[in-house]
CSV table of C-alpha atoms and ligand atoms in Angstrom, one decimal:
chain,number,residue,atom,x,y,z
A,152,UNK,CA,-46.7,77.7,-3.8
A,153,UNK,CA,-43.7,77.3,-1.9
A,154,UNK,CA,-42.2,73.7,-0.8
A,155,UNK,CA,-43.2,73.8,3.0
A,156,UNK,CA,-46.2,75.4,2.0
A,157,UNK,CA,-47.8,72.9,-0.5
A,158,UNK,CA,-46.4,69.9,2.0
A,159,UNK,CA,-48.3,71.5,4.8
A,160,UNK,CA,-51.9,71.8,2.4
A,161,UNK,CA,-52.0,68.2,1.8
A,162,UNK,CA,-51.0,67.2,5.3
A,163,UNK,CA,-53.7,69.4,6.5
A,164,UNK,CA,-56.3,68.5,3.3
A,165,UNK,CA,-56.4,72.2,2.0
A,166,UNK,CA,-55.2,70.3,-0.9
A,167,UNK,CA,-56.7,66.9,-1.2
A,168,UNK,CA,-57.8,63.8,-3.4
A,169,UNK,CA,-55.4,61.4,-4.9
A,170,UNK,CA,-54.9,63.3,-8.4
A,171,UNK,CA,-54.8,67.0,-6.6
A,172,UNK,CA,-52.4,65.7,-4.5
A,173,UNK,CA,-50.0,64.0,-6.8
A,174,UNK,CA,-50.3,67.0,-9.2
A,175,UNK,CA,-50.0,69.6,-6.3
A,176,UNK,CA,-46.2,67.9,-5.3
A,177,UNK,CA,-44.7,67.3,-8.8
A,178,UNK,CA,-45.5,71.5,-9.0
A,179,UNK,CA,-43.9,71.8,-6.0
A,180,UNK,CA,-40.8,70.1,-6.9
A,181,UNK,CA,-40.7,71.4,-9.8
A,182,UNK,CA,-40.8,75.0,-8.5
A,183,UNK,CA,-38.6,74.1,-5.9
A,184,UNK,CA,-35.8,72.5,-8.7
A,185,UNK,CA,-36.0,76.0,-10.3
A,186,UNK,CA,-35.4,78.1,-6.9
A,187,UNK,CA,-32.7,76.1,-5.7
A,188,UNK,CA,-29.6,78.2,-6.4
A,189,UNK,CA,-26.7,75.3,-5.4
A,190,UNK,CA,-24.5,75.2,-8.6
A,191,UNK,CA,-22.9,71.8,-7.1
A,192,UNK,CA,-24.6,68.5,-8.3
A,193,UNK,CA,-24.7,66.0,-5.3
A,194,UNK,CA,-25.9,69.4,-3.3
A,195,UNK,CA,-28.6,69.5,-5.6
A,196,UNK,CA,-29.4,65.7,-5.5
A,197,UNK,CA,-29.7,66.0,-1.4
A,198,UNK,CA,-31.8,69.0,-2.1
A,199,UNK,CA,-34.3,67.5,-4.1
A,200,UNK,CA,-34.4,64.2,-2.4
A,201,UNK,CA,-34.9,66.3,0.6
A,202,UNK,CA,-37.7,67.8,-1.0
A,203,UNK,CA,-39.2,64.2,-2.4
A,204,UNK,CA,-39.0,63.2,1.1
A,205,UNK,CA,-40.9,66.2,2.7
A,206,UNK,CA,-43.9,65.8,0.3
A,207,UNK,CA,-43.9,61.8,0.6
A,208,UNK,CA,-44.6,61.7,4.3
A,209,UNK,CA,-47.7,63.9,4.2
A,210,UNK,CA,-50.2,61.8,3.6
A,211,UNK,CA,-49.5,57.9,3.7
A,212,UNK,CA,-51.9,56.2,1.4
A,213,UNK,CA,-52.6,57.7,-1.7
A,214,UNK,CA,-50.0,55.6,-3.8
A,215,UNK,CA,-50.9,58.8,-6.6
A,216,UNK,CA,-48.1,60.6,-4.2
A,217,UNK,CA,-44.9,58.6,-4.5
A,218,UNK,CA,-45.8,57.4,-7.9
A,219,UNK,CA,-45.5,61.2,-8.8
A,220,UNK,CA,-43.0,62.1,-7.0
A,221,UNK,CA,-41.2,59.5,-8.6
A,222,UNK,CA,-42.2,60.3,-12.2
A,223,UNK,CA,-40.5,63.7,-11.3
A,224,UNK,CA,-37.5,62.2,-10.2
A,225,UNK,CA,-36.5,59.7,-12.1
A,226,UNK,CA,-33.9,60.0,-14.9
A,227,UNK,CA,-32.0,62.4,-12.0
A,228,UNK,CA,-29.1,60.2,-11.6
A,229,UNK,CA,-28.3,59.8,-15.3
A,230,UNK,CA,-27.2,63.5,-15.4
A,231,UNK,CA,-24.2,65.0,-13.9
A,232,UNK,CA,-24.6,68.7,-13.9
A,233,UNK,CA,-26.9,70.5,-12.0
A,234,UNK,CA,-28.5,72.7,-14.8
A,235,UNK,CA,-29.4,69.2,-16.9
A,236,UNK,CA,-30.7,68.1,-13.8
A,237,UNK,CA,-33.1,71.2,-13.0
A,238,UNK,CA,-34.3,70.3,-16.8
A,239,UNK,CA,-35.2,66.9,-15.9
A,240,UNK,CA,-37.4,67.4,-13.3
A,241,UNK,CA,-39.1,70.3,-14.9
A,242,UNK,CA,-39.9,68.6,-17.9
A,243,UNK,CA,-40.7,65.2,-16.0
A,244,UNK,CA,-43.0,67.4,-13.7
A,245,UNK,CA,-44.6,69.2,-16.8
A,246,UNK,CA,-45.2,66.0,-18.1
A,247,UNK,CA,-46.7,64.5,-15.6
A,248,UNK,CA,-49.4,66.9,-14.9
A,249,UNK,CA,-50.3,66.6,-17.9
A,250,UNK,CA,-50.6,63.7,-18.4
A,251,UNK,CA,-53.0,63.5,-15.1
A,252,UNK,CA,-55.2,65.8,-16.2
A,253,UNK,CA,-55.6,64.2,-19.9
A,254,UNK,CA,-56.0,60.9,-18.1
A,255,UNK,CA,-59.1,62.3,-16.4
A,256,UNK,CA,-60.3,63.3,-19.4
A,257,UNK,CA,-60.0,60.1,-21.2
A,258,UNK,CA,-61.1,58.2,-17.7
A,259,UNK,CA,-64.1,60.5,-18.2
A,260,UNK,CA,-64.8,59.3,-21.8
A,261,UNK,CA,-64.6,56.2,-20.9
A,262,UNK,CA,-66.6,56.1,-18.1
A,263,UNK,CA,-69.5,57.9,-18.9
A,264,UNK,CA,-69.8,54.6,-21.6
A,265,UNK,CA,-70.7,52.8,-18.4
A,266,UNK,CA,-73.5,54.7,-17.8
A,267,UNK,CA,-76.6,54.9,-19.8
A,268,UNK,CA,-80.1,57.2,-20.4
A,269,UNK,CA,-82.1,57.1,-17.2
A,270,UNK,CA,-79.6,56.1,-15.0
A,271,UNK,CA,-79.3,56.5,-11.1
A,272,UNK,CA,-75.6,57.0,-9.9
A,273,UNK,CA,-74.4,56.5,-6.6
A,274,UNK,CA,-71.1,58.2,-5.8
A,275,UNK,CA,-69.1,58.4,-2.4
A,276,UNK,CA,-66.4,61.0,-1.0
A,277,UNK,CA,-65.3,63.9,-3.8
A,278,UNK,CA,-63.2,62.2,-6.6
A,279,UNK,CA,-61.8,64.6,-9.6
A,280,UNK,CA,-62.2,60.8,-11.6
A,281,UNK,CA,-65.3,59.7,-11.0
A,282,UNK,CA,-67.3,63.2,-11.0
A,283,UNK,CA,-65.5,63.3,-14.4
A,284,UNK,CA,-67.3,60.0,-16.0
A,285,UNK,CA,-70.7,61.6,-14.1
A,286,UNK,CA,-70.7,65.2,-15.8
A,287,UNK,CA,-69.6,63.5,-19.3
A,288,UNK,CA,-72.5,61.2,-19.6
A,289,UNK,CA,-74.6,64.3,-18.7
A,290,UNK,CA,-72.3,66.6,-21.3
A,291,UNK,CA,-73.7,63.7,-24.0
A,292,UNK,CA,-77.0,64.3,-22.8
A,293,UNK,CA,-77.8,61.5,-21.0
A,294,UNK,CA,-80.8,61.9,-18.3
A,295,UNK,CA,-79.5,61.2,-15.2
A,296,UNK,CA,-79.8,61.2,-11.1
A,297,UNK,CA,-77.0,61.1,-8.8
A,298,UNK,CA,-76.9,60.0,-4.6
A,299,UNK,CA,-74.4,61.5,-3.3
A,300,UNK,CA,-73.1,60.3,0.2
A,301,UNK,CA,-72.0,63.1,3.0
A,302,UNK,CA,-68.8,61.6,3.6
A,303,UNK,CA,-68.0,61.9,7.2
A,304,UNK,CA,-66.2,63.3,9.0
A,305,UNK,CA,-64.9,65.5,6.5
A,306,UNK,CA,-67.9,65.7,4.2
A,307,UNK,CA,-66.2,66.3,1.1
A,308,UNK,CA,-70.0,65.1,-0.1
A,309,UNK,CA,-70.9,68.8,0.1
A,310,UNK,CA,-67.9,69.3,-2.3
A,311,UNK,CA,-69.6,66.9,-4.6
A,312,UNK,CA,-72.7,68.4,-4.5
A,313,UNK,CA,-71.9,71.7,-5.2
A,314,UNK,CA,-69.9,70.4,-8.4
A,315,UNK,CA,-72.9,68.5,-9.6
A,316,UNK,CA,-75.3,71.2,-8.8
A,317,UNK,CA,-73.4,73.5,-11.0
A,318,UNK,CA,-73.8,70.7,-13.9
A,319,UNK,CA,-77.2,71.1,-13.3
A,320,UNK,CA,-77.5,67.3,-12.5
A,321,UNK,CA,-80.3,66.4,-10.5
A,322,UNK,CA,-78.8,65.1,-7.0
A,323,UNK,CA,-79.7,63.5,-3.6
A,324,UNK,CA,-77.6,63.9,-0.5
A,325,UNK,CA,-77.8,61.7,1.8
A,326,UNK,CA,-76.2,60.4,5.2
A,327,UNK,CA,-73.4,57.5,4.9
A,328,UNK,CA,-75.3,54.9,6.6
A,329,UNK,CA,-78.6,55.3,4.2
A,330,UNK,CA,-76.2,53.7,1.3
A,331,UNK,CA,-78.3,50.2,2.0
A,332,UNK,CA,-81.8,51.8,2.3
A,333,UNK,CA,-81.2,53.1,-1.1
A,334,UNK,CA,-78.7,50.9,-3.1
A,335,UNK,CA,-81.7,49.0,-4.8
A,336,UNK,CA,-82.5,52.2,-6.5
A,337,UNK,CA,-79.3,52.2,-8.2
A,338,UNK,CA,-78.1,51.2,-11.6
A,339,UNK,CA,-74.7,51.6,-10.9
A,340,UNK,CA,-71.9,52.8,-8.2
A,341,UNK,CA,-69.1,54.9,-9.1
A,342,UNK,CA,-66.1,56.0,-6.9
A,343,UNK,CA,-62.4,57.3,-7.3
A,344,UNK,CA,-59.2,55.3,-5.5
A,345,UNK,CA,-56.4,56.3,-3.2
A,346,UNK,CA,-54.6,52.9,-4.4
A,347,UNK,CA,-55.5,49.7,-6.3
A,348,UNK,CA,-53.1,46.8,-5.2
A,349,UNK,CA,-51.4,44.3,-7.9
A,350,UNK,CA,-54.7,41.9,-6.8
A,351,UNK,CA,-56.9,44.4,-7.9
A,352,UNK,CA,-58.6,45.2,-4.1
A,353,UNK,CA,-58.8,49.1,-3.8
A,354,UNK,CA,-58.3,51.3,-1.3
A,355,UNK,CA,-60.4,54.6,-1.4
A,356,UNK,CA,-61.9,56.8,1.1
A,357,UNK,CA,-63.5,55.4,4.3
A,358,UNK,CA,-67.2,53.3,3.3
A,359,UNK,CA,-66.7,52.6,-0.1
A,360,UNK,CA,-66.5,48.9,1.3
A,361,UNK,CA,-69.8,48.9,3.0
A,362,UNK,CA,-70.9,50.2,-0.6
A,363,UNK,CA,-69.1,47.4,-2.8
A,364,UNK,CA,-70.2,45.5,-0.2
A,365,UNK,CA,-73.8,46.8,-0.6
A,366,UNK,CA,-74.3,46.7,-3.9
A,367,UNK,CA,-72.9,43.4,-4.8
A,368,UNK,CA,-75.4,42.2,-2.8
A,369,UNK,CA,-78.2,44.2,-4.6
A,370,UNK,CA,-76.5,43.2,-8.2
A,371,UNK,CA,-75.6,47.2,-8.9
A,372,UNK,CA,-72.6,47.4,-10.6
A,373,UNK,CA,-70.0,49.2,-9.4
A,374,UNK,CA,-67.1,51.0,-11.0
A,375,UNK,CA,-64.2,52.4,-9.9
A,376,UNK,CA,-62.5,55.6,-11.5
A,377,UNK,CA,-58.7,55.5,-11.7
A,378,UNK,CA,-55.8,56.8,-13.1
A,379,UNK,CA,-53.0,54.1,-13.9
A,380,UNK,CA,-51.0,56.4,-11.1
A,381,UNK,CA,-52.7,55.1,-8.6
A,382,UNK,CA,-51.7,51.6,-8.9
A,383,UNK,CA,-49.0,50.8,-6.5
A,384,UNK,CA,-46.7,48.7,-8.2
A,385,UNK,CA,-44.6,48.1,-4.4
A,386,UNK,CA,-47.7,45.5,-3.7
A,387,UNK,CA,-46.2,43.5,-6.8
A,388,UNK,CA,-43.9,42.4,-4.3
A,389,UNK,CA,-46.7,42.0,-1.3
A,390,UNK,CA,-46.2,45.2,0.6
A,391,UNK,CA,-49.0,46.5,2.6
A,392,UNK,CA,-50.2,50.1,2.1
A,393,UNK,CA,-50.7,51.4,5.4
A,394,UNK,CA,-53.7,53.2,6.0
A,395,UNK,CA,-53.9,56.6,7.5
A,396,UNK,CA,-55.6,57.2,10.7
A,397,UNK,CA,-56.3,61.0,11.7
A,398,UNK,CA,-56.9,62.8,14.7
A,399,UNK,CA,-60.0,61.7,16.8
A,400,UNK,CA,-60.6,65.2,17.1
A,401,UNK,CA,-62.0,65.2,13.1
A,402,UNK,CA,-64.6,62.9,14.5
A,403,UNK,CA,-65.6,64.4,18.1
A,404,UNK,CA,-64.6,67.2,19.2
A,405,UNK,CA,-62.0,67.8,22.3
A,406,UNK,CA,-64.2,69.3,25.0
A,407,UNK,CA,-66.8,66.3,24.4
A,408,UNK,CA,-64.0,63.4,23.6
A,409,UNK,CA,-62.2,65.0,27.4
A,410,UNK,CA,-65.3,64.4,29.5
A,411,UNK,CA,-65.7,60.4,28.4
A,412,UNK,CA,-62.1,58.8,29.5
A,413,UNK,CA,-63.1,55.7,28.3
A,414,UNK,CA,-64.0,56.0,24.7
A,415,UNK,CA,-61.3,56.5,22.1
A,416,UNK,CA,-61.9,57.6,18.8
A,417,UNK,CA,-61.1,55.7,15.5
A,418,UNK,CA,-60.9,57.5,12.6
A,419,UNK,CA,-59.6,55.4,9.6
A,420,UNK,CA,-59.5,57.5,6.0
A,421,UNK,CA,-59.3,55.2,4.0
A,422,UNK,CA,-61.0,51.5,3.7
A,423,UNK,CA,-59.7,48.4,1.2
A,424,UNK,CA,-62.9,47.0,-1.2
A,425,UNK,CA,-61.6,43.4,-2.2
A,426,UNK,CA,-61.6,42.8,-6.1
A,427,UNK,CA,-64.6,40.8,-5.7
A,428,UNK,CA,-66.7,43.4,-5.2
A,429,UNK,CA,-65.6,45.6,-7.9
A,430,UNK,CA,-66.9,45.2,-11.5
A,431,UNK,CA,-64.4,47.4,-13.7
A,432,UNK,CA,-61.6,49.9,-13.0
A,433,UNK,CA,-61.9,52.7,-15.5
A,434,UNK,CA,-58.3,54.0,-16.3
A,435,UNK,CA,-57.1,56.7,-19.1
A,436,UNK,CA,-55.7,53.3,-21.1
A,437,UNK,CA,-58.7,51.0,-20.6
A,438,UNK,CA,-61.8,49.4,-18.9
A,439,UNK,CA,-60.4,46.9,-17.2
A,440,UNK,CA,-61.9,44.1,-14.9
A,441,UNK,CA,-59.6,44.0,-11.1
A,442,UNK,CA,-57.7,41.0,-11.7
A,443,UNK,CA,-55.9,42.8,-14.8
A,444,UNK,CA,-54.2,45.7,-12.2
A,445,UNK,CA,-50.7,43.6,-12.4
A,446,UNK,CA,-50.5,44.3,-16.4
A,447,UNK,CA,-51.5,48.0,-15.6
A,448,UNK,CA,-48.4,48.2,-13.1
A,449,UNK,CA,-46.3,46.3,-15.5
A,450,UNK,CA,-47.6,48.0,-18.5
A,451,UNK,CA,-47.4,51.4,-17.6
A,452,UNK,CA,-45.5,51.8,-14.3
A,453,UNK,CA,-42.4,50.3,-15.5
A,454,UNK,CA,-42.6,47.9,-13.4
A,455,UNK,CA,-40.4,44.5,-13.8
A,456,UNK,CA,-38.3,42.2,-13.0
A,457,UNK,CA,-34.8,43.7,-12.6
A,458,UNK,CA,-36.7,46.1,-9.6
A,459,UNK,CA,-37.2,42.6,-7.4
A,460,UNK,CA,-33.9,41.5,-8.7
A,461,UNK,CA,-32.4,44.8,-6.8
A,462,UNK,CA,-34.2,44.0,-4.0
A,463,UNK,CA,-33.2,40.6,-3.0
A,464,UNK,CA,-29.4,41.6,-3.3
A,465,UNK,CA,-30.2,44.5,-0.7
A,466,UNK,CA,-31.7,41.2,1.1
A,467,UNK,CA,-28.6,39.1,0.6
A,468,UNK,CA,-26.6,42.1,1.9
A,469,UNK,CA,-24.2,42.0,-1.6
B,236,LIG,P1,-59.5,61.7,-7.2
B,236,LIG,C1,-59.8,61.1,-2.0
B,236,LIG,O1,-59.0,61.1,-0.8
B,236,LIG,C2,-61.0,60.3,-1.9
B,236,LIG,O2,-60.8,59.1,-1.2
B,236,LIG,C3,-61.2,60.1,-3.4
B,236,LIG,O3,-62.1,59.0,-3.7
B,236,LIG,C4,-59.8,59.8,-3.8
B,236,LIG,O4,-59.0,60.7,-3.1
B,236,LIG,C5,-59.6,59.9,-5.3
B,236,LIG,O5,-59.8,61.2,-5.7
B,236,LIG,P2,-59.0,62.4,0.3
B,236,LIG,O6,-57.8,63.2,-0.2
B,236,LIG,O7,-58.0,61.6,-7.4
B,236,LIG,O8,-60.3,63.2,0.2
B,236,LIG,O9,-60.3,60.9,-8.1
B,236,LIG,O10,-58.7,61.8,1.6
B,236,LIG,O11,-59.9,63.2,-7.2
């Protein structure tokens, strides 16, 4: 899939979730490092970031995006030559897809620990993650029962249900707002993240808060599914990750939404779930509770001290 193309599928959410997403764009970099005929270095560089640029401003929150973009990108600058340069950011590409798709794997593993015999699951929105840890404690033969929420307005529940269906897991779909009626019936919540700050709160699709929320108060545990990627090691240093807000059309459409001039639409994707409410974070290197997400951005994102270092010069001006 071409450069334009692939930008304009996650923009639109032909291609969506956090890990499709952040696999879809290192292919598409990659591809596009190995059509890019300029022989000239810097001409390559302002290609590529270029590129990186196009694919980061497609959708705004899933921190899975930059985080592979710049796994792709990295190492560029310590290169001079435009072929050892293509290398680089097919290998780092390569690399990183793998390593996504083995992290679901192991996230899979390691969640389906969290879930035992008998089990009722609760799961929100369509996440490649948490689906994983679902259909591995089934794959070990565990008896279990899933709810699975619609998912408004997009319904990516549907998406869910057909993937557990074809498991052959026994499943109930149900609307967003009957999370509460049912929550007590739960032994556990599971759900995927767009981005888990340095405080360990997590952002993921729209209601998983009212969830958390929910089930803390019902004592049902719940889990989150998440590949070290999607910690956003930028909130180390306090940043806020901006949460995207789509068309009102999504939620009403046009010819009803043009007849009532005084109602607007709000259609937030994404909602944040403070640490509080979230028991563990599953990730490909670990079960860990919230409050441990700084050691998994320093750990494994590379993150450190030199990086705020950088910053404050830009800040001094120097
Ligand atoms: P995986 C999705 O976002 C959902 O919020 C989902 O929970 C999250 O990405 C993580 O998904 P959207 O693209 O990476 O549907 O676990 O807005 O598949």
């Amino acid at each position: 899939m071409s450069l334009p193309i692939t930008a304009d599928a996650i923009r639109s959410m032909k291609i969506r979730g956090a890990g499709r997403i952040a696999r879809a764009a290192a292919a598409a970099l990659r591809d596009h490092a190995m059509a890019l005929r300029s022989q000239d270095y810097d001409n390559f560089l302002i290609e590529m970031n270029r590129a990186a640029d196009l694919l980061n401003a497609t959708r705004p929150t899933a921190v899975s995006l930059p985080n592979a973009i710049h796994a792709v990108m990295r190492d560029l600058k310590s290169v001079t030559g435009v072929e050892d340069a293509r290398r680089i950011v097919i290998t780092n590409a390569e690399a990183f897809i793998e390593s996504s798709e083995m992290a679901v794997r192991r996230i899979a593993v390691m969640g389906a620990n969290q879930i035992g015999d008998g089990d009722c699951i609760l799961t929100h929105c369509n996440s490649e993650a948490a689906l994983a840890c679902i259909i591995e404690a089934k794959r070990q033969g565990k008896e279990i029962e899933v709810f699975a929420t619609e998912v408004r307005p997009w319904n990516q529940g549907r998406l869910t249900i057909e993937v557990l269906n074809s498991h052959e897991i026994p499943t109930h779909y149900i609307v967003d707002s009957a999370v509460r009626a049912f929550i007590n019936d739960m032994d556990l919540a599971i759900a995927g993240a767009d981005a888990v700050y340095a405080n360990g709160d997590v952002i993921n699709k729209i209601g998983t808060s009212q969830i958390a929320l929910s089930a803390h108060e019902a004592r049902t545990k719940m889990i989150i599914a998440a590949e070290t990627y999607k910690f956003a090691p930028r909130t180390m240093m306090g940043e806020e990750i901006r949460i995207e807000e789509r068309p009102g059309s999504e939620v009403l459409p046009d010819e009803i939404a043009d007849k009532l001039p005084y109602v607007r639409v709000r259609n937030p994707v994404f909602d944040l779930t403070p640490a509080e409410y979230i028991d563990l974070i599953v990730t490909e290197v670990g079960v860990i509770p919230p409050q441990a997400a700084p050691s998994i951005i320093r750990d494994h994102l590379g993150w450190n001290i030199s990086m705020f270092e950088e910053i404050f010069r830009i800040g001094r001006g120097d």
